Coordinates of C-alpha atoms in Angstrom, one line a residue:
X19 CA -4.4 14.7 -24.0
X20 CA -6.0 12.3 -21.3
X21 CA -8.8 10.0 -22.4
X22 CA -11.7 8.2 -20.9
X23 CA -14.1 5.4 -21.4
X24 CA -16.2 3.7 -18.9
X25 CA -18.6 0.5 -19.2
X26 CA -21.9 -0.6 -17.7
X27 CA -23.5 -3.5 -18.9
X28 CA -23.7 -7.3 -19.0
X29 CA -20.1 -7.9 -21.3
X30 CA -17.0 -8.8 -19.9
X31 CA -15.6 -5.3 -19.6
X32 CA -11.9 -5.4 -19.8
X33 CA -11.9 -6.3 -23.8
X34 CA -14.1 -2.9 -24.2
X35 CA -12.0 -0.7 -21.8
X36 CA -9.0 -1.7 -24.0
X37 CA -11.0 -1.2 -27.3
X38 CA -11.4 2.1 -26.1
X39 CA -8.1 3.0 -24.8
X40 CA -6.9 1.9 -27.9
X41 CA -9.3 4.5 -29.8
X42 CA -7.7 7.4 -27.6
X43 CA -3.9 6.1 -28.7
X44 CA -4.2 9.0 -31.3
X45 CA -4.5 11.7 -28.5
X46 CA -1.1 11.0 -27.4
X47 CA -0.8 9.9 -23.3
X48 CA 2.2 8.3 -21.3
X49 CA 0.5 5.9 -18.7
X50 CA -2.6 3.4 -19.1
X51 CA -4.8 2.1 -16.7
X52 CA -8.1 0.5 -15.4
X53 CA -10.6 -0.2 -12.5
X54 CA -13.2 -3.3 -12.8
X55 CA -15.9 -3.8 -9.9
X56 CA -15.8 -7.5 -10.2
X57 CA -18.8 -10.3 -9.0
X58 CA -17.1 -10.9 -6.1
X59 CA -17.5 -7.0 -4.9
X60 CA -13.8 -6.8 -5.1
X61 CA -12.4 -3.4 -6.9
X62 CA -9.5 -3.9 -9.0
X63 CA -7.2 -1.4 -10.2
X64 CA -4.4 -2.2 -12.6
X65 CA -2.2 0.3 -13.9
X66 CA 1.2 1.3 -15.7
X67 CA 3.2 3.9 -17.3
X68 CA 3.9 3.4 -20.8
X69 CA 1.9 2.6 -23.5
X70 CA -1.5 0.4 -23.7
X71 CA 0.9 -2.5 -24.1
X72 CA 2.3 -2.3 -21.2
X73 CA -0.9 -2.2 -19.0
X74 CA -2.0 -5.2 -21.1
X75 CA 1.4 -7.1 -20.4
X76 CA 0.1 -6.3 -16.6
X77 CA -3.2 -7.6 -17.3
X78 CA -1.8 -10.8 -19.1
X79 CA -3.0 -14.4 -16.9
X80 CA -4.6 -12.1 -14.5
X81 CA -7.3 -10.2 -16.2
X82 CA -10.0 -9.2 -13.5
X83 CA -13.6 -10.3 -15.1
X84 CA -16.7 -8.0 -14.3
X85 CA -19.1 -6.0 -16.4
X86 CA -19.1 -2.5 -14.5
X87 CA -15.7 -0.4 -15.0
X88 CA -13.5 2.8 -16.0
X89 CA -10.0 3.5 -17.8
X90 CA -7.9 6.0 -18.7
X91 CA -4.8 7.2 -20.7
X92 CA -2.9 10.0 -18.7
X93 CA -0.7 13.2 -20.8
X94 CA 0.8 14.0 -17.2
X95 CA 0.7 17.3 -15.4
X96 CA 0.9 16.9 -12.1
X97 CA 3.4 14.5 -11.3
X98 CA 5.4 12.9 -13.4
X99 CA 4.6 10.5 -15.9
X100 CA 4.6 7.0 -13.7
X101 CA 2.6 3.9 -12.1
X102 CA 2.1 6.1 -8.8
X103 CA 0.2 8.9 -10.6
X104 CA -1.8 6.9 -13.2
X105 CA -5.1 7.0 -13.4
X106 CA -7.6 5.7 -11.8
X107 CA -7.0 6.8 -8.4
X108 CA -8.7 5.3 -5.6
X109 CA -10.0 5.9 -2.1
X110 CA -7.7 5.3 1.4
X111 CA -10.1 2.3 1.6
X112 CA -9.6 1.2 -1.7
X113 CA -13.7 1.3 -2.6
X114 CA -13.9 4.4 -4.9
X115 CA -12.0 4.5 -8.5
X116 CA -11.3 7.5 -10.2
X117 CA -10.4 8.8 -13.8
X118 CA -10.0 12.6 -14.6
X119 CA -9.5 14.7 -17.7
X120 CA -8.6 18.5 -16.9
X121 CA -7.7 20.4 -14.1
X122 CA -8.1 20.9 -10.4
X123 CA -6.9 24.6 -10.1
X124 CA -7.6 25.1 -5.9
X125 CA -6.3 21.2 -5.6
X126 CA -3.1 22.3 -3.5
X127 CA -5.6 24.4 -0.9
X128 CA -7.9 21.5 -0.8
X129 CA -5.1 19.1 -0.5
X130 CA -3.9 20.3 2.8
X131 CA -7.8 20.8 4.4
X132 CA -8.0 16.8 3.4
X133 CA -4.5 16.1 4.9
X134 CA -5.7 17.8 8.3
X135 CA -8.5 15.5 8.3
X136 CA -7.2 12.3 8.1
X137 CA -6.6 11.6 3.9
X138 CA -3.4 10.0 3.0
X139 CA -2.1 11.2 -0.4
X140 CA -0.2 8.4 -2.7
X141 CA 0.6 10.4 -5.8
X142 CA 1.9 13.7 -6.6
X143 CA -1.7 14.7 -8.6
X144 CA -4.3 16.9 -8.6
X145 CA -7.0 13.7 -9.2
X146 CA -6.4 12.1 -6.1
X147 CA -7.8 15.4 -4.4
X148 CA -11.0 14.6 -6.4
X149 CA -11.5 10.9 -5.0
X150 CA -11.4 11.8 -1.3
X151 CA -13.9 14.5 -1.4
X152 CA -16.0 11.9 -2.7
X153 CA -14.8 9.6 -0.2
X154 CA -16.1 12.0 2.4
X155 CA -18.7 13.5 1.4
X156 CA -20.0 9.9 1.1
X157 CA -20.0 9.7 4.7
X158 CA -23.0 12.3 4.3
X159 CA -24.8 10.7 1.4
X160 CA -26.0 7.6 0.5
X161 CA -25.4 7.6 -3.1
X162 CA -22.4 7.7 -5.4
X163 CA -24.2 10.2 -7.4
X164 CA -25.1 12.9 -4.3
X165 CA -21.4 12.3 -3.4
X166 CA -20.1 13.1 -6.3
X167 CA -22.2 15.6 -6.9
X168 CA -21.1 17.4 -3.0
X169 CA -17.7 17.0 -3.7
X170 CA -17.5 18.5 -7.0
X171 CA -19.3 21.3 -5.3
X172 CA -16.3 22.8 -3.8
X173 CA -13.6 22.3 -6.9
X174 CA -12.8 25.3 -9.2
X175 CA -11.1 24.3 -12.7
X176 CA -11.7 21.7 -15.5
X177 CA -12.9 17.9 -15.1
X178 CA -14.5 15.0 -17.0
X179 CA -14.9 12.5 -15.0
X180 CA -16.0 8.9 -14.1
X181 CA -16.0 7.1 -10.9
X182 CA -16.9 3.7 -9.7
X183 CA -17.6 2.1 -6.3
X184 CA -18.3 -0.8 -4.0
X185 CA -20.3 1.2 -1.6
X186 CA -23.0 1.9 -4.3
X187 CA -21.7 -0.9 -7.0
X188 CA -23.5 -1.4 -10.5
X189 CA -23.8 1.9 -11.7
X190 CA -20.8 4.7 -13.3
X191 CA -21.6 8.5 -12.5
X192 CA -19.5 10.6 -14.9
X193 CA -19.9 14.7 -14.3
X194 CA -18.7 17.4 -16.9
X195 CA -17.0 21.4 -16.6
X196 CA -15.2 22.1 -19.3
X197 CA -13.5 18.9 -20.7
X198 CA -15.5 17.0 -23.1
X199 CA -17.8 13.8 -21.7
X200 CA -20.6 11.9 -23.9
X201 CA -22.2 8.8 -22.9
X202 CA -22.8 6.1 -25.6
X203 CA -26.5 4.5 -25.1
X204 CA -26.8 0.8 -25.9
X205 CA -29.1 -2.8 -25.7
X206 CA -28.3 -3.7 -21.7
X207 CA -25.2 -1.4 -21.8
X208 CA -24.5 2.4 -21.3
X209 CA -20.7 3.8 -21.6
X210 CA -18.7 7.1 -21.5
X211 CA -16.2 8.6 -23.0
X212 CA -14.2 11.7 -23.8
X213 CA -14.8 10.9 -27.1
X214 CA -16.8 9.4 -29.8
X215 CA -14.3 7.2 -31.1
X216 CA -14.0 5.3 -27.9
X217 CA -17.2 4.5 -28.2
X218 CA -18.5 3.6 -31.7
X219 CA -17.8 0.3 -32.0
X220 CA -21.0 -0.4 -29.0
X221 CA -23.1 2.0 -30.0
X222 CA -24.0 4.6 -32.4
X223 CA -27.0 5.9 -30.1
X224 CA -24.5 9.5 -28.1
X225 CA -25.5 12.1 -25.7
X226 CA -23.5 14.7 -25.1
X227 CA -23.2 16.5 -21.9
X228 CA -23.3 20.1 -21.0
X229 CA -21.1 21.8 -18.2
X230 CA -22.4 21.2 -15.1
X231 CA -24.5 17.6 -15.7
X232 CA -23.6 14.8 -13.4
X233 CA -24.9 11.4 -14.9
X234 CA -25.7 8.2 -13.6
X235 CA -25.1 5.5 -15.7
X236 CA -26.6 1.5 -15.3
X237 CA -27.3 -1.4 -17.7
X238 CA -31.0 0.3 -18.2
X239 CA -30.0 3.6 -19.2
X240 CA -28.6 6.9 -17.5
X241 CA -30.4 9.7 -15.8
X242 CA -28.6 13.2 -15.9
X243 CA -28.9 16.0 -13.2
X244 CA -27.4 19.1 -12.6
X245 CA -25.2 19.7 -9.6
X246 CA -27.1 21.6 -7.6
X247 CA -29.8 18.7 -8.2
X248 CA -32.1 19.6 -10.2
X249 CA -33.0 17.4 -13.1
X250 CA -32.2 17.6 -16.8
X251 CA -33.0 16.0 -19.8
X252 CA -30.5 15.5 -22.6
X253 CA -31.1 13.8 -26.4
X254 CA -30.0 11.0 -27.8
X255 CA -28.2 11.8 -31.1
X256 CA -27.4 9.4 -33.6
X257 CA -24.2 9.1 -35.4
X258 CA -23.7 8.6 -38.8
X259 CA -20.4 9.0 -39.5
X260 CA -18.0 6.2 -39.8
X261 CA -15.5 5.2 -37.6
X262 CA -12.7 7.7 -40.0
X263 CA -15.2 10.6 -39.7
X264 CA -15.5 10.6 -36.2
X265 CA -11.7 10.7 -35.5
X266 CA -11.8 13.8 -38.0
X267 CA -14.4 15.4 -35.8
X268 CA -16.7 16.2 -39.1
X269 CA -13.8 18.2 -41.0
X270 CA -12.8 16.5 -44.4
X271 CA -9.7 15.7 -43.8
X272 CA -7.2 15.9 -40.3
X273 CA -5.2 18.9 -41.6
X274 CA -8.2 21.3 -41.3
X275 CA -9.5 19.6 -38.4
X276 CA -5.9 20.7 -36.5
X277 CA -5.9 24.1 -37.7
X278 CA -9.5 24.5 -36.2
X279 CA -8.7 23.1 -32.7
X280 CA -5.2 25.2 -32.4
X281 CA -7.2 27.8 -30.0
X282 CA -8.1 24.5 -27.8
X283 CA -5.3 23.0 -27.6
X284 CA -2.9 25.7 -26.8
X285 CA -5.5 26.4 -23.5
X286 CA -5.4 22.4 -22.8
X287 CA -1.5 22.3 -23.1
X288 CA -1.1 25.3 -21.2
X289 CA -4.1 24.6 -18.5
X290 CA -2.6 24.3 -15.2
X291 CA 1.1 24.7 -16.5
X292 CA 1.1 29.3 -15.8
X293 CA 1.0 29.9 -12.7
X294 CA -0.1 33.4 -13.0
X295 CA 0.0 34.6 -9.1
X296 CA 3.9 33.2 -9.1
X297 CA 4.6 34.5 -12.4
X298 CA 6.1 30.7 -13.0
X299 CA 4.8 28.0 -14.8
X300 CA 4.6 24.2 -13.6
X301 CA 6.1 21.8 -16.0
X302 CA 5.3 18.4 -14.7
X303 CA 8.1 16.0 -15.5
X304 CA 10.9 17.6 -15.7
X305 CA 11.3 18.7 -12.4
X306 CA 13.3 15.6 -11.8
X307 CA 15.7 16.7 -14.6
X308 CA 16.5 19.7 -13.1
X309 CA 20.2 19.1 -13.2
X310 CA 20.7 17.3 -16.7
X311 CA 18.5 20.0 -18.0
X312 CA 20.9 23.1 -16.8
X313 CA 23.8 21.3 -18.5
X314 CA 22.5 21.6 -21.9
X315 CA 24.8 23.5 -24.8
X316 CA 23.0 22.5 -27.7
X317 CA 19.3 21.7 -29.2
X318 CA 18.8 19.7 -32.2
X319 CA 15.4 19.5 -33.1
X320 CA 14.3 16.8 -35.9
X321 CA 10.8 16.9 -37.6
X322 CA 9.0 16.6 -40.4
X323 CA 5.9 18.2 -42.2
X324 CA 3.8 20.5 -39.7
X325 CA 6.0 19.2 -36.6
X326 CA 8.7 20.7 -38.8
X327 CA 7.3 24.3 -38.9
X328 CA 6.4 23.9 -35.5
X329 CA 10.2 23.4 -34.6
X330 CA 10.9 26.2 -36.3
X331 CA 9.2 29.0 -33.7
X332 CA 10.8 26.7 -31.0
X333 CA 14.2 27.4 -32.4
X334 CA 13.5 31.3 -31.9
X335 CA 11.8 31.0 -28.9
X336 CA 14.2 28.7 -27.2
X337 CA 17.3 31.1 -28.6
X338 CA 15.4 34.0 -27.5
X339 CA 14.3 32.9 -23.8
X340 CA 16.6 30.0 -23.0
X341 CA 19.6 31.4 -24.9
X342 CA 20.2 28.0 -26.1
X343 CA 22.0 27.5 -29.8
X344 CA 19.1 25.1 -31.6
X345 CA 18.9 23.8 -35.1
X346 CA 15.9 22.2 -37.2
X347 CA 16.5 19.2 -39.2
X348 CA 14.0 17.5 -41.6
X349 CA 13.8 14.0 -39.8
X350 CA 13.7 12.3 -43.3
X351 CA 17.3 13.5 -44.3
X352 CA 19.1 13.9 -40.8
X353 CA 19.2 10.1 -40.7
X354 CA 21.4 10.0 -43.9
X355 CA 23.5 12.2 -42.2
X356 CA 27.0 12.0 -40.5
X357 CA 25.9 15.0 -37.6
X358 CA 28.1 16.2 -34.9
X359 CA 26.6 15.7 -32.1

């Protein structure tokens, strides 16, 4: 699952983006990155596939200082899991930073209208659609927030996202449909996230938006709207929980907390992967693996606990539909073991 956090404020922002990424290790992701709007009105982007560590290996003797910036952790679906297709993905003039959870389900269509028009593409995603609407539609606005707002206009799936620029610098507007955003309201500071636990350690002080709210976030506060521009006020609701709560979403322990979210997160794992007009699915990833893939005789599957049960209805199903002989081991003993392999 992808995860966000964004900064406005007067801190030096890298330290909090990587607070926050860290916060979202739990969500599971294969690539890290960043975008800081520095003093100097320079965007820099910094990103790389693997874990946090390895974005902050990156980072290391050349950590970009500002106070006004956005980061992500990718679980890859369009393209495959690499520093091309990382998040955030910027503008052709390098001015506009992007970071998206969900999505873009008419990206291929718009894709090609934006490749007849001028847009190169970089990466194999879905997101980098998102970043040159706003590019252009800029051309017709003056503000980050109207362009945002225009290009989101003509998308159809799932988004949360945050975006950053040097044309309209000092400010993060984050818009939500259908993939979970809340901004975090501090002293001097404002932040987003996908969720609370990014946040916490600034501010207790949430709001969470609704479907269709584009926000506009500075040092002062945020203001939210709708996308067809009208105006809407949301609350401010404080958090009592600790730190431990949060991550258990209000359930009393994780167990229950899983079995509750299992309709969610079989529509966010398959979201975007059936391709119901094809009759095909999109499995991003392994398309490269094609060949090593089709040479595959045997399955082992190791596991343990609930990952263990889980194995279990992927032994039948991949007997059943790949016709594949697959066993389950418990994790825990199969390293005791003399297997043949």
């Amino acid at each position: 699952m992808c995860g966000i956090i964004g900064y406005v404020g007067t801190s030096d922002v890298v330290p909090i983006l990587l607070e926050g990424l860290r916060r979202l290790e739990y969500r599971g992701y294969d690539s890290a990155g960043l975008a800081v709007l520095t003093p100097q009105n320079r965007l820099v982007v910094l990103k790389e596939a693997g874990k946090i560590a390895a974005l902050e290996a990156l980072l290391n003797g050349s950590t970009p200082r500002g106070s006004c910036g956005v980061a992500h952790t990718r679980w890859a679906t369009h393209g495959a899991p690499n520093q091309v297709n990382a998040h955030p993905h910027v503008s052709k003039a390098l001015d506009i930073a992007l970071v998206h959870n969900g999505i873009i389900e008419n990206a291929a269509l718009l894709k090609k209208g934006l490749q007849e028009r001028g847009y190169p593409f970089r990466s194999e995603t879905d997101t980098e659609v998102l970043v040159h609407l706003i590019d252009e539609a800029f051309q017709r606005n003056a503000s980050l927030e109207d362009a945002v707002a225009a290009a989101l206009l003509q998308v159809e799936g799932t988004y949360g996202i945050a975006v950053v620029s040097l044309r309209d610098p000092g400010k993060i507007v984050a818009a939500r449909h259908g993939s979970p955003l809340l901004l975090g309201v501090g002293e001097g500071e404002t932040l987003v996230a996908s969720d609370a636990a990014a946040l916490v350690a600034r501010t207790r002080n949430v709001v969470y938006l609704s479907d269709g709210d584009v926000a506009v976030l500075t040092p002062e506060g945020f203001t939210t709207f709708r996308l067809d521009g009208t105006s809407v006020s949301r609350p401010v609701h404080r958090i009592e929980w600790d730190l431990g709560a949060i991550e258990k979403g209000g359930f009393p322990h994780f167990m229950l907390k899983e079995i509750f979210e299992q309709p969610a997160a079989l529509r966010d794992v398959l979201r975007g992967r059936l391709l119901l007009g094809e009759g095909s699915s999109r499995l991003g990833g392994l398309k490269d693996h094609e060949a090593q893939l089709a040479e595959i005789q045997r399955i082992v599957i190791t596991a343990c606990g609930t990952s263990w049960h889980a194995a279990l209805l992927g032994e039948l199903m991949l007997e059943e539909m790949a016709r594949i002989p697959t066993e389950v081991e418990y994790a825990s003993e199969f390293r005791y073991k003399n297997p043949v392999l």
